[in-house]
Amino acid sequence: DAKTTQPNSMESNEEEPVHLPCNHSTISGTDYIHWYRQLPSQGPEYVIHGLTSNVNNRMASLAIAEDRKSSTLILHRATLRDAAVYYCILRGYDRDDKIIFGKGTRLHILP
Amino acid sequence: DAGVTQSPTHLIKTRGQQVTLRCSPKSGHDTVSWYQQALGQGPQFIFQYYEEEERQRGNFPDRFSGHQFPNYSSELNVNALLLGDSALYLCASNLDRATGANVLTFGAGSRLTVL
């Protein structure tokens, strides 16, 4: 079973910030939080990951709660091309750790 | 730098047939994982290959088998196809390291339709 919980869908207006939440209450001390997104008719693509501190890259920001039981993916200025399914997953320390995906959040962007 | 390539992109089979899907990992990657994604669902982990051996397996029957070659490419085989095997099959690769920071690179998938 997936170790994370996300809303099934969210909606946002174009050029506005989007905050995608994820709950992972059973996270262990060595689990990294990863976000992937899947555009229509494509395979998932990596967005961002973090362990404890907030992270920024050219695609998004990741805000991690102090107790690490939840996190938020932030798209600072959503465009129509950001419409996708966003998956929050946990990745453990073990080399053979199998990544388990949930159903993700389908993000709709309104023009 | 080529990412993960999968073939074929689409294929149609009939019940009871067998299918082989192929995957070439991203350059520099040595670990390959396979996922099945039914319509409207998240990817489901099938198995992972490293050093030409199956290292981890998800909850899939023995009809699903795989192979990894010395050049790290991989094949997924499904025997005795069922209608429920219709799905997008995704291959993902990564470099084997003991760290949770390991990032997966996915291919675009092979769309299998079983009639």
Short mmCIF file of C-alpha atoms in Angstrom, two decimals:
data_model
loop_
_atom_site.label_atom_id
_atom_site.label_comp_id
_atom_site.label_asym_id
_atom_site.label_seq_id
_atom_site.Cartn_x
_atom_site.Cartn_y
_atom_site.Cartn_z
CA ASP A 1 0.00 0.00 0.00
CA ALA A 2 1.04 3.57 -0.66
CA LYS A 3 2.59 5.26 2.34
CA THR A 4 1.25 8.68 1.34
CA THR A 5 -2.18 10.31 1.13
CA GLN A 6 -3.07 13.01 -1.39
CA PRO A 7 -6.29 14.70 -2.51
CA ASN A 8 -7.73 13.13 -5.64
CA SER A 9 -7.90 16.38 -7.56
CA MET A 10 -7.24 20.10 -7.32
CA GLU A 11 -7.94 23.09 -9.46
CA SER A 12 -6.01 26.32 -9.88
CA ASN A 13 -6.03 29.36 -12.09
CA GLU A 14 -3.27 29.94 -14.57
CA GLU A 15 -0.37 32.12 -13.36
CA GLU A 16 -1.33 31.63 -9.71
CA PRO A 17 0.60 29.62 -7.12
CA VAL A 18 -0.47 26.05 -6.42
CA HIS A 19 0.04 24.17 -3.18
CA LEU A 20 -0.27 20.39 -3.45
CA PRO A 21 -0.45 18.67 -0.04
CA CYS A 22 0.75 15.21 0.92
CA ASN A 23 0.41 13.33 4.20
CA HIS A 24 2.95 10.68 5.19
CA SER A 25 2.38 10.08 8.89
CA THR A 26 4.32 6.78 8.95
CA ILE A 27 7.50 8.24 7.45
CA SER A 28 10.72 6.85 8.91
CA GLY A 29 13.81 8.85 9.75
CA THR A 30 15.68 7.81 6.60
CA ASP A 31 12.81 8.19 4.11
CA TYR A 32 13.17 10.86 1.47
CA ILE A 33 10.06 12.59 0.12
CA HIS A 34 9.92 12.55 -3.66
CA TRP A 35 7.48 14.18 -6.06
CA TYR A 36 6.88 13.04 -9.60
CA ARG A 37 4.35 14.24 -12.12
CA GLN A 38 2.79 12.55 -15.10
CA LEU A 39 1.70 14.61 -18.05
CA PRO A 40 -0.94 13.15 -20.38
CA SER A 41 0.35 10.27 -22.50
CA GLN A 42 3.78 10.34 -20.86
CA GLY A 43 5.66 8.46 -18.17
CA PRO A 44 6.15 10.06 -14.76
CA GLU A 45 8.91 12.63 -14.50
CA TYR A 46 10.90 13.67 -11.44
CA VAL A 47 10.01 17.02 -9.92
CA ILE A 48 11.81 17.40 -6.60
CA HIS A 49 12.84 15.57 -3.46
CA GLY A 50 13.90 16.38 0.10
CA LEU A 51 14.68 14.89 3.48
CA THR A 52 14.16 17.51 6.19
CA SER A 53 14.81 20.98 4.86
CA ASN A 54 12.74 22.87 2.32
CA VAL A 55 14.05 22.53 -1.23
CA ASN A 56 13.86 24.66 -4.35
CA ASN A 57 14.62 23.89 -7.97
CA ARG A 58 13.69 25.34 -11.31
CA MET A 59 10.42 23.42 -11.42
CA ALA A 60 9.03 23.79 -7.92
CA SER A 61 9.58 24.13 -4.20
CA LEU A 62 9.09 21.49 -1.54
CA ALA A 63 8.02 22.51 1.94
CA ILE A 64 8.45 19.80 4.59
CA ALA A 65 6.70 20.00 7.95
CA GLU A 66 8.90 20.08 11.02
CA ASP A 67 7.65 16.65 12.15
CA ARG A 68 8.02 15.39 8.55
CA LYS A 69 4.54 13.89 8.60
CA SER A 70 3.39 16.08 5.75
CA SER A 71 4.80 18.07 2.86
CA THR A 72 3.62 20.51 0.22
CA LEU A 73 4.71 20.84 -3.37
CA ILE A 74 4.55 24.44 -4.48
CA LEU A 75 4.30 25.52 -8.10
CA HIS A 76 4.96 29.23 -7.91
CA ARG A 77 3.16 30.26 -11.07
CA ALA A 78 1.10 27.52 -12.67
CA THR A 79 0.83 27.30 -16.43
CA LEU A 80 -1.43 25.15 -18.58
CA ARG A 81 1.54 22.83 -19.12
CA ASP A 82 1.53 22.03 -15.39
CA ALA A 83 -1.77 20.18 -15.73
CA ALA A 84 -0.82 16.64 -14.73
CA VAL A 85 -1.13 13.98 -12.05
CA TYR A 86 1.28 14.69 -9.20
CA TYR A 87 2.57 11.80 -7.09
CA CYS A 88 4.11 12.13 -3.65
CA ILE A 89 6.13 9.05 -2.66
CA LEU A 90 8.57 7.98 0.02
CA ARG A 91 11.92 6.50 -0.89
CA GLY A 92 13.87 4.59 1.71
CA TYR A 93 17.57 4.14 2.28
CA ASP A 94 17.80 0.54 1.06
CA ARG A 95 19.19 0.07 -2.44
CA ASP A 96 16.39 -2.34 -3.31
CA ASP A 97 13.63 -0.19 -1.90
CA LYS A 98 10.58 -0.50 -4.15
CA ILE A 99 8.78 2.73 -4.80
CA ILE A 100 5.05 2.50 -4.22
CA PHE A 101 2.82 5.01 -6.00
CA GLY A 102 -0.61 6.05 -4.81
CA LYS A 103 -3.26 7.52 -7.09
CA GLY A 104 -1.78 11.00 -6.92
CA THR A 105 -3.48 14.38 -7.30
CA ARG A 106 -4.86 15.36 -10.67
CA LEU A 107 -4.17 19.07 -11.08
CA HIS A 108 -6.45 21.05 -13.38
CA ILE A 109 -5.29 24.49 -14.52
CA LEU A 110 -7.96 26.97 -15.54
CA PRO A 111 -7.03 29.54 -18.21
CA ASP B 1 21.81 12.06 -23.52
CA ALA B 2 19.04 9.55 -24.22
CA GLY B 3 16.69 8.85 -21.39
CA VAL B 4 14.82 5.60 -20.93
CA THR B 5 13.57 4.13 -24.18
CA GLN B 6 10.82 1.55 -24.42
CA SER B 7 9.51 -0.53 -27.29
CA PRO B 8 7.06 -1.07 -28.73
CA THR B 9 5.02 2.04 -27.94
CA HIS B 10 1.71 0.35 -28.68
CA LEU B 11 0.67 -3.22 -29.27
CA ILE B 12 -2.48 -5.30 -29.45
CA LYS B 13 -2.66 -8.94 -28.40
CA THR B 14 -5.40 -11.47 -27.85
CA ARG B 15 -6.17 -13.42 -24.71
CA GLY B 16 -3.80 -16.30 -24.09
CA GLN B 17 -0.97 -14.86 -26.12
CA GLN B 18 2.43 -13.87 -24.81
CA VAL B 19 4.10 -10.48 -25.01
CA THR B 20 7.63 -9.14 -24.58
CA LEU B 21 8.31 -5.50 -23.82
CA ARG B 22 11.76 -3.97 -23.98
CA CYS B 23 13.54 -1.21 -22.10
CA SER B 24 16.89 0.52 -22.44
CA PRO B 25 17.84 2.42 -19.29
CA LYS B 26 19.24 5.91 -19.14
CA SER B 27 22.96 6.05 -19.83
CA GLY B 28 24.88 5.38 -16.62
CA HIS B 29 22.00 3.64 -14.86
CA ASP B 30 22.26 0.01 -13.81
CA THR B 31 18.91 -0.74 -12.15
CA VAL B 32 15.62 -1.23 -13.94
CA SER B 33 12.13 -1.36 -12.48
CA TRP B 34 8.87 -2.19 -14.24
CA TYR B 35 5.45 -0.77 -13.43
CA GLN B 36 1.94 -1.48 -14.66
CA GLN B 37 -0.45 1.46 -14.88
CA ALA B 38 -4.13 0.81 -15.47
CA LEU B 39 -6.28 3.66 -16.72
CA GLY B 40 -6.88 6.25 -14.00
CA GLN B 41 -4.58 4.53 -11.51
CA GLY B 42 -1.07 5.16 -10.26
CA PRO B 43 1.79 2.94 -11.44
CA GLN B 44 1.92 -0.45 -9.69
CA PHE B 45 5.37 -1.94 -9.00
CA ILE B 46 5.98 -5.24 -10.80
CA PHE B 47 9.66 -5.98 -10.14
CA GLN B 48 13.17 -4.57 -10.09
CA TYR B 49 16.31 -5.91 -11.74
CA TYR B 50 19.90 -5.32 -10.72
CA GLU B 51 23.00 -7.23 -11.81
CA GLU B 52 20.81 -9.39 -14.06
CA GLU B 53 18.75 -10.67 -11.15
CA GLU B 54 15.29 -9.91 -9.84
CA ARG B 55 15.85 -8.08 -6.58
CA GLN B 56 12.35 -7.06 -5.54
CA ARG B 57 8.90 -8.10 -6.69
CA GLY B 58 5.46 -6.63 -6.25
CA ASN B 59 2.17 -8.48 -6.00
CA PHE B 60 2.06 -9.90 -9.52
CA PRO B 61 1.60 -13.53 -10.61
CA ASP B 62 4.33 -15.67 -12.10
CA ARG B 63 2.92 -14.96 -15.56
CA PHE B 64 4.95 -11.78 -15.29
CA SER B 65 8.64 -12.41 -15.68
CA GLY B 66 11.63 -10.39 -16.67
CA HIS B 67 15.23 -10.37 -17.61
CA GLN B 68 18.13 -7.97 -17.44
CA PHE B 69 21.02 -8.19 -19.86
CA PRO B 70 24.72 -7.40 -19.26
CA ASN B 71 24.24 -4.00 -20.92
CA TYR B 72 21.56 -3.25 -18.27
CA SER B 73 18.67 -3.32 -20.75
CA SER B 74 15.65 -5.29 -19.68
CA GLU B 75 12.65 -7.21 -20.93
CA LEU B 76 9.25 -7.78 -19.39
CA ASN B 77 7.41 -10.92 -20.45
CA VAL B 78 3.78 -11.63 -19.79
CA ASN B 79 2.38 -15.09 -20.55
CA ALA B 80 -1.21 -16.24 -20.98
CA LEU B 81 -2.50 -12.71 -21.39
CA LEU B 82 -5.77 -11.74 -19.72
CA LEU B 83 -8.07 -8.85 -20.55
CA GLY B 84 -7.04 -7.29 -17.25
CA ASP B 85 -3.43 -7.09 -18.40
CA SER B 86 -4.38 -4.21 -20.67
CA ALA B 87 -2.42 -1.26 -19.32
CA LEU B 88 0.49 1.09 -19.82
CA TYR B 89 3.73 -0.65 -18.88
CA LEU B 90 6.40 1.70 -17.62
CA CYS B 91 10.09 1.10 -17.28
CA ALA B 92 12.16 3.17 -14.88
CA SER B 93 15.90 3.20 -14.32
CA ASN B 94 18.25 4.51 -11.67
CA LEU B 95 21.82 4.13 -10.48
CA ASP B 96 22.10 1.64 -7.66
CA ARG B 97 23.04 3.53 -4.52
CA ALA B 98 22.17 3.17 -0.88
CA THR B 99 20.36 6.46 -0.54
CA GLY B 100 16.79 7.63 -0.50
CA ALA B 101 17.84 10.48 -2.74
CA ASN B 102 17.93 8.11 -5.70
CA VAL B 103 15.80 9.50 -8.53
CA LEU B 104 13.95 7.35 -11.05
CA THR B 105 13.90 8.14 -14.76
CA PHE B 106 10.85 6.78 -16.55
CA GLY B 107 10.26 5.88 -20.14
CA ALA B 108 7.12 6.90 -22.01
CA GLY B 109 5.71 3.40 -21.65
CA SER B 110 4.33 0.60 -23.80
CA ARG B 111 0.56 0.60 -24.20
CA LEU B 112 -0.72 -3.00 -24.26
CA THR B 113 -4.27 -3.77 -25.31
CA VAL B 114 -5.55 -7.32 -24.84
CA LEU B 115 -8.63 -8.26 -26.85
#
